[in-house]
């Protein structure tokens, strides 16, 4: 295997990338795709607060919230479990379709085990 001027191995199996080292490729991907801007994190937060469509399955809501949480964590923004569960609870309650079930829960009852 050949080495480039910085003495790193050169990938020979990807046509068009014969002169690009793995480290250069990783750096390029990080520089162009690896950093979430504050604006992107704010948009993610807005998506996580969009009204839940009760015609979709609850699993769909959980998946959307989970993806939003992962995106935020990749951007070095964190929400604690209580915040995430409270946000999800409010999205469900605001549909107006689950009023009875939502009334039975109190804020103190909102936990992963009870939700």
CSV table of N, CA and C in Angstrom, one decimal:
chain,number,residue,atom,x,y,z
A,1,UNK,N,0.8,-1.2,0.0
A,1,UNK,CA,0.0,0.0,0.0
A,1,UNK,C,0.9,1.2,0.0
A,2,UNK,N,0.5,2.2,-0.8
A,2,UNK,CA,1.3,3.5,-0.9
A,2,UNK,C,1.0,4.4,0.3
A,3,UNK,N,1.9,5.3,0.5
A,3,UNK,CA,1.7,6.4,1.5
A,3,UNK,C,1.8,7.7,0.8
A,4,UNK,N,1.1,8.7,1.3
A,4,UNK,CA,1.1,10.1,0.7
A,4,UNK,C,2.2,10.9,1.4
A,5,UNK,N,2.3,12.2,1.1
A,5,UNK,CA,3.4,13.0,1.6
A,5,UNK,C,3.3,13.1,3.1
A,6,UNK,N,2.2,13.0,3.8
A,6,UNK,CA,2.1,13.0,5.2
A,6,UNK,C,2.3,11.6,5.9
A,7,UNK,N,2.8,10.7,5.0
A,7,UNK,CA,3.1,9.3,5.5
A,7,UNK,C,1.9,8.6,6.0
A,8,UNK,N,0.7,8.9,5.5
A,8,UNK,CA,-0.5,8.1,5.9
A,8,UNK,C,-0.8,7.2,4.7
A,9,UNK,N,-1.5,6.1,5.0
A,9,UNK,CA,-1.9,5.2,3.9
A,9,UNK,C,-2.9,5.8,3.0
A,10,UNK,N,-2.7,5.5,1.7
A,10,UNK,CA,-3.6,6.0,0.7
A,10,UNK,C,-4.6,4.9,0.3
A,11,UNK,N,-5.9,5.2,0.3
A,11,UNK,CA,-6.9,4.2,-0.1
A,11,UNK,C,-6.9,4.0,-1.6
A,12,UNK,N,-6.7,2.8,-2.0
A,12,UNK,CA,-6.6,2.4,-3.5
A,12,UNK,C,-7.9,1.8,-4.0
A,13,UNK,N,-8.8,1.5,-3.2
A,13,UNK,CA,-10.0,0.7,-3.7
A,13,UNK,C,-11.2,1.6,-4.1
A,14,UNK,N,-11.1,2.9,-3.9
A,14,UNK,CA,-12.2,3.8,-4.3
A,14,UNK,C,-11.8,4.7,-5.5
A,15,UNK,N,-12.3,4.4,-6.7
A,15,UNK,CA,-11.9,5.1,-7.9
A,15,UNK,C,-12.2,6.6,-7.6
A,16,UNK,N,-11.2,7.5,-8.0
A,16,UNK,CA,-11.4,8.9,-7.8
A,16,UNK,C,-10.8,9.4,-6.5
A,17,UNK,N,-10.5,8.5,-5.6
A,17,UNK,CA,-10.0,8.9,-4.3
A,17,UNK,C,-8.7,8.3,-4.0
A,18,UNK,N,-7.9,8.0,-5.0
A,18,UNK,CA,-6.7,7.3,-4.9
A,18,UNK,C,-5.6,8.1,-4.1
A,19,UNK,N,-5.8,9.5,-4.2
A,19,UNK,CA,-4.8,10.3,-3.6
A,19,UNK,C,-5.2,10.9,-2.2
A,20,UNK,N,-6.4,10.4,-1.8
A,20,UNK,CA,-7.0,10.9,-0.5
A,20,UNK,C,-6.8,9.9,0.6
A,21,UNK,N,-6.2,10.4,1.7
A,21,UNK,CA,-6.0,9.5,2.8
A,21,UNK,C,-7.3,9.3,3.6
A,22,UNK,N,-7.4,8.3,4.4
A,22,UNK,CA,-8.6,8.1,5.2
A,22,UNK,C,-8.7,9.3,6.2
A,23,UNK,N,-7.7,9.8,6.7
A,23,UNK,CA,-7.7,10.9,7.7
A,23,UNK,C,-8.2,12.2,6.9
A,24,UNK,N,-7.8,12.4,5.7
A,24,UNK,CA,-8.3,13.5,5.0
A,24,UNK,C,-9.8,13.4,4.7
A,25,UNK,N,-10.2,12.2,4.3
A,25,UNK,CA,-11.6,12.0,4.0
A,25,UNK,C,-12.5,12.2,5.3
A,26,UNK,N,-12.0,11.7,6.4
A,26,UNK,CA,-12.8,11.9,7.7
A,26,UNK,C,-12.8,13.4,8.0
A,27,UNK,N,-11.7,14.1,7.9
A,27,UNK,CA,-11.7,15.5,8.2
A,27,UNK,C,-12.7,16.3,7.3
A,28,UNK,N,-12.7,15.9,6.0
A,28,UNK,CA,-13.6,16.5,5.0
A,28,UNK,C,-15.1,16.3,5.5
A,29,UNK,N,-15.4,15.1,5.8
A,29,UNK,CA,-16.8,14.8,6.2
A,29,UNK,C,-17.1,15.5,7.5
A,30,UNK,N,-16.2,15.6,8.4
A,30,UNK,CA,-16.5,16.3,9.7
A,30,UNK,C,-16.7,17.8,9.4
A,31,UNK,N,-15.8,18.4,8.6
A,31,UNK,CA,-15.9,19.8,8.3
A,31,UNK,C,-17.2,20.2,7.6
A,32,UNK,N,-17.6,19.3,6.7
A,32,UNK,CA,-18.8,19.6,5.9
A,32,UNK,C,-20.1,19.1,6.5
A,33,UNK,N,-20.1,18.1,7.2
A,33,UNK,CA,-21.3,17.4,7.7
A,33,UNK,C,-21.4,17.1,9.2
A,34,UNK,N,-20.3,17.3,9.9
A,34,UNK,CA,-20.2,16.8,11.3
A,34,UNK,C,-20.6,17.9,12.3
A,35,UNK,N,-20.8,19.1,12.0
A,35,UNK,CA,-21.1,20.1,13.0
A,35,UNK,C,-22.4,20.7,12.8
A,36,UNK,N,-23.3,20.6,13.8
A,36,UNK,CA,-24.6,21.2,13.7
A,36,UNK,C,-24.5,22.7,14.1
A,37,UNK,N,-25.1,23.6,13.3
A,37,UNK,CA,-25.1,25.0,13.7
A,37,UNK,C,-26.1,25.2,14.7
A,38,UNK,N,-26.1,26.4,15.4
A,38,UNK,CA,-27.1,26.7,16.3
A,38,UNK,C,-28.5,26.8,15.6
A,39,UNK,N,-28.5,27.3,14.4
A,39,UNK,CA,-29.7,27.4,13.6
A,39,UNK,C,-30.3,26.0,13.3
A,40,UNK,N,-29.5,25.0,13.0
A,40,UNK,CA,-30.0,23.7,12.8
A,40,UNK,C,-30.5,23.1,14.0
A,41,UNK,N,-29.9,23.3,15.2
A,41,UNK,CA,-30.3,22.8,16.4
A,41,UNK,C,-31.7,23.4,16.8
A,42,UNK,N,-31.8,24.7,16.5
A,42,UNK,CA,-33.1,25.4,16.8
A,42,UNK,C,-34.2,24.8,15.9
A,43,UNK,N,-33.9,24.5,14.7
A,43,UNK,CA,-34.9,23.9,13.8
A,43,UNK,C,-35.3,22.5,14.3
A,44,UNK,N,-34.3,21.8,14.7
A,44,UNK,CA,-34.6,20.4,15.3
A,44,UNK,C,-35.5,20.6,16.5
A,45,UNK,N,-35.3,21.5,17.4
A,45,UNK,CA,-36.1,21.8,18.5
A,45,UNK,C,-37.6,22.1,18.1
A,46,UNK,N,-37.7,22.9,17.1
A,46,UNK,CA,-39.0,23.3,16.6
A,46,UNK,C,-39.8,22.0,16.0
A,47,UNK,N,-39.0,21.2,15.3
A,47,UNK,CA,-39.6,19.9,14.8
A,47,UNK,C,-40.1,19.1,15.9
A,48,UNK,N,-39.3,19.0,17.0
A,48,UNK,CA,-39.7,18.2,18.1
A,48,UNK,C,-41.0,18.7,18.8
A,49,UNK,N,-41.3,20.0,18.6
A,49,UNK,CA,-42.4,20.6,19.3
A,49,UNK,C,-43.7,20.7,18.3
A,50,UNK,N,-43.5,20.2,17.1
A,50,UNK,CA,-44.7,20.3,16.2
A,50,UNK,C,-45.8,19.4,16.7
A,51,UNK,N,-47.0,19.8,16.4
A,51,UNK,CA,-48.2,19.1,16.9
A,51,UNK,C,-48.1,17.6,16.4
A,52,UNK,N,-48.5,16.8,17.3
A,52,UNK,CA,-48.6,15.3,17.0
A,52,UNK,C,-49.9,15.1,16.2
A,53,UNK,N,-49.8,14.3,15.1
A,53,UNK,CA,-50.9,13.9,14.3
A,53,UNK,C,-51.5,12.6,14.9
A,54,UNK,N,-52.6,12.6,15.5
A,54,UNK,CA,-53.1,11.4,16.2
A,54,UNK,C,-53.6,10.3,15.2
A,55,UNK,N,-53.6,10.7,13.9
A,55,UNK,CA,-53.9,9.6,13.0
A,55,UNK,C,-52.7,8.7,12.7
A,56,UNK,N,-51.6,9.1,13.2
A,56,UNK,CA,-50.4,8.3,13.1
A,56,UNK,C,-50.2,7.5,14.3
A,57,UNK,N,-49.5,6.4,14.3
A,57,UNK,CA,-49.3,5.6,15.5
A,57,UNK,C,-48.4,6.3,16.5
A,58,UNK,N,-48.6,6.0,17.8
A,58,UNK,CA,-47.8,6.5,18.8
A,58,UNK,C,-46.3,6.2,18.7
A,59,UNK,N,-46.1,5.0,18.1
A,59,UNK,CA,-44.7,4.7,17.8
A,59,UNK,C,-44.0,5.7,16.9
A,60,UNK,N,-44.8,6.2,15.9
A,60,UNK,CA,-44.3,7.2,15.0
A,60,UNK,C,-43.9,8.5,15.8
A,61,UNK,N,-44.7,8.9,16.8
A,61,UNK,CA,-44.3,10.0,17.6
A,61,UNK,C,-43.0,9.7,18.4
A,62,UNK,N,-42.9,8.5,19.0
A,62,UNK,CA,-41.8,8.2,19.8
A,62,UNK,C,-40.5,8.1,18.9
A,63,UNK,N,-40.7,7.7,17.7
A,63,UNK,CA,-39.5,7.6,16.7
A,63,UNK,C,-39.1,9.0,16.4
A,64,UNK,N,-40.0,9.9,16.1
A,64,UNK,CA,-39.7,11.3,15.8
A,64,UNK,C,-39.0,12.0,16.9
A,65,UNK,N,-39.5,11.8,18.1
A,65,UNK,CA,-38.8,12.4,19.3
A,65,UNK,C,-37.4,11.8,19.5
A,66,UNK,N,-37.3,10.5,19.3
A,66,UNK,CA,-36.0,9.8,19.5
A,66,UNK,C,-35.0,10.3,18.5
A,67,UNK,N,-35.4,10.5,17.2
A,67,UNK,CA,-34.5,11.1,16.2
A,67,UNK,C,-34.1,12.5,16.6
A,68,UNK,N,-35.0,13.3,17.1
A,68,UNK,CA,-34.7,14.6,17.5
A,68,UNK,C,-33.7,14.7,18.6
A,69,UNK,N,-33.9,13.8,19.6
A,69,UNK,CA,-33.0,13.7,20.7
A,69,UNK,C,-31.6,13.3,20.2
A,70,UNK,N,-31.5,12.3,19.4
A,70,UNK,CA,-30.2,11.9,18.8
A,70,UNK,C,-29.5,13.0,18.1
A,71,UNK,N,-30.3,13.8,17.3
A,71,UNK,CA,-29.7,14.9,16.5
A,71,UNK,C,-29.2,15.9,17.5
A,72,UNK,N,-30.0,16.2,18.5
A,72,UNK,CA,-29.6,17.3,19.5
A,72,UNK,C,-28.3,16.8,20.2
A,73,UNK,N,-28.2,15.5,20.6
A,73,UNK,CA,-27.1,15.0,21.3
A,73,UNK,C,-25.8,15.1,20.4
A,74,UNK,N,-26.0,14.8,19.1
A,74,UNK,CA,-24.9,14.9,18.2
A,74,UNK,C,-24.4,16.3,18.1
A,75,UNK,N,-25.3,17.3,18.3
A,75,UNK,CA,-24.9,18.7,18.3
A,75,UNK,C,-24.5,19.2,19.6
A,76,UNK,N,-24.2,18.4,20.6
A,76,UNK,CA,-23.8,18.7,21.9
A,76,UNK,C,-24.9,19.5,22.7
A,77,UNK,N,-26.1,19.2,22.4
A,77,UNK,CA,-27.3,19.8,23.1
A,77,UNK,C,-28.0,18.6,23.8
A,78,UNK,N,-28.2,18.8,25.1
A,78,UNK,CA,-28.9,17.7,25.8
A,78,UNK,C,-30.2,18.1,26.4
A,79,UNK,N,-31.1,17.2,26.5
A,79,UNK,CA,-32.3,17.3,27.2
A,79,UNK,C,-32.3,16.2,28.2
A,80,UNK,N,-32.8,16.4,29.4
A,80,UNK,CA,-32.8,15.3,30.4
A,80,UNK,C,-34.1,14.5,30.1
A,81,UNK,N,-34.1,13.3,30.6
A,81,UNK,CA,-35.3,12.4,30.4
A,81,UNK,C,-36.6,13.0,30.7
A,82,UNK,N,-36.6,13.8,31.9
A,82,UNK,CA,-37.9,14.4,32.3
A,82,UNK,C,-38.4,15.4,31.2
A,83,UNK,N,-37.5,16.2,30.7
A,83,UNK,CA,-37.8,17.2,29.7
A,83,UNK,C,-38.4,16.5,28.4
A,84,UNK,N,-37.8,15.4,28.0
A,84,UNK,CA,-38.2,14.7,26.8
A,84,UNK,C,-39.6,14.1,27.0
A,85,UNK,N,-39.8,13.4,28.2
A,85,UNK,CA,-41.0,12.8,28.5
A,85,UNK,C,-42.1,13.8,28.6
A,86,UNK,N,-41.8,15.0,29.3
A,86,UNK,CA,-42.8,16.0,29.4
A,86,UNK,C,-43.2,16.6,28.0
A,87,UNK,N,-42.3,16.8,27.2
A,87,UNK,CA,-42.6,17.3,25.8
A,87,UNK,C,-43.5,16.3,25.1
A,88,UNK,N,-43.1,15.0,25.2
A,88,UNK,CA,-43.9,14.0,24.5
A,88,UNK,C,-45.3,14.0,25.1
A,89,UNK,N,-45.4,14.0,26.4
A,89,UNK,CA,-46.7,14.0,27.1
A,89,UNK,C,-47.6,15.2,26.6
A,90,UNK,N,-47.0,16.4,26.5
A,90,UNK,CA,-47.7,17.6,26.1
A,90,UNK,C,-48.2,17.4,24.6
A,91,UNK,N,-47.4,16.8,23.8
A,91,UNK,CA,-47.8,16.6,22.4
A,91,UNK,C,-49.0,15.7,22.3
A,92,UNK,N,-49.0,14.7,23.1
A,92,UNK,CA,-50.2,13.7,23.1
A,92,UNK,C,-51.4,14.4,23.7
A,93,UNK,N,-51.2,15.1,24.9
A,93,UNK,CA,-52.3,15.8,25.5
A,93,UNK,C,-53.0,16.9,24.6
A,94,UNK,N,-52.1,17.6,23.9
A,94,UNK,CA,-52.6,18.7,23.0
A,94,UNK,C,-53.5,18.2,21.9
A,95,UNK,N,-53.5,16.9,21.6
A,95,UNK,CA,-54.4,16.4,20.5
A,95,UNK,C,-55.8,16.5,20.9
A,96,UNK,N,-56.1,16.5,22.2
A,96,UNK,CA,-57.4,16.5,22.8
A,96,UNK,C,-58.1,15.2,22.7
A,97,UNK,N,-57.4,14.2,22.2
A,97,UNK,CA,-58.0,12.8,22.0
A,97,UNK,C,-57.8,11.9,23.2
A,98,UNK,N,-56.9,12.3,24.1
A,98,UNK,CA,-56.5,11.4,25.2
A,98,UNK,C,-56.7,12.1,26.5
A,99,UNK,N,-57.7,12.9,26.6
A,99,UNK,CA,-57.9,13.8,27.8
A,99,UNK,C,-58.0,12.9,29.1
A,100,UNK,N,-58.8,11.8,29.0
A,100,UNK,CA,-59.0,11.0,30.2
A,100,UNK,C,-57.7,10.5,30.7
A,101,UNK,N,-56.9,9.8,29.8
A,101,UNK,CA,-55.7,9.2,30.2
A,101,UNK,C,-54.7,10.3,30.7
A,102,UNK,N,-54.7,11.4,30.0
A,102,UNK,CA,-53.8,12.5,30.4
A,102,UNK,C,-54.1,13.1,31.8
A,103,UNK,N,-55.4,13.1,32.1
A,103,UNK,CA,-55.8,13.7,33.4
A,103,UNK,C,-55.4,12.7,34.6
A,104,UNK,N,-55.3,11.4,34.3
A,104,UNK,CA,-54.9,10.5,35.3
A,104,UNK,C,-53.4,10.6,35.7
A,105,UNK,N,-52.6,11.1,34.7
A,105,UNK,CA,-51.2,11.3,35.0
A,105,UNK,C,-51.0,12.7,35.6
A,106,UNK,N,-50.1,12.7,36.6
A,106,UNK,CA,-49.7,14.0,37.1
A,106,UNK,C,-48.2,14.2,36.6
A,107,UNK,N,-47.8,15.4,36.7
A,107,UNK,CA,-46.4,15.7,36.2
A,107,UNK,C,-45.4,14.8,37.0
A,108,UNK,N,-45.7,14.5,38.3
A,108,UNK,CA,-44.8,13.6,39.0
A,108,UNK,C,-44.8,12.2,38.5
A,109,UNK,N,-45.9,11.8,37.9
A,109,UNK,CA,-46.0,10.4,37.4
A,109,UNK,C,-45.3,10.2,36.1
A,110,UNK,N,-44.9,11.3,35.4
A,110,UNK,CA,-44.3,11.1,34.1
A,110,UNK,C,-42.9,10.6,34.3
A,111,UNK,N,-42.7,9.4,33.9
A,111,UNK,CA,-41.4,8.7,33.9
A,111,UNK,C,-41.5,7.6,32.8
A,112,UNK,N,-40.3,7.1,32.5
A,112,UNK,CA,-40.3,6.1,31.4
A,112,UNK,C,-41.1,4.9,31.8
A,113,UNK,N,-41.2,4.6,33.0
A,113,UNK,CA,-41.9,3.4,33.4
A,113,UNK,C,-43.4,3.6,33.3
A,114,UNK,N,-43.9,4.8,33.6
A,114,UNK,CA,-45.3,5.2,33.6
A,114,UNK,C,-45.9,5.7,32.3
A,115,UNK,N,-45.0,6.0,31.4
A,115,UNK,CA,-45.5,6.7,30.2
A,115,UNK,C,-45.8,5.7,29.2
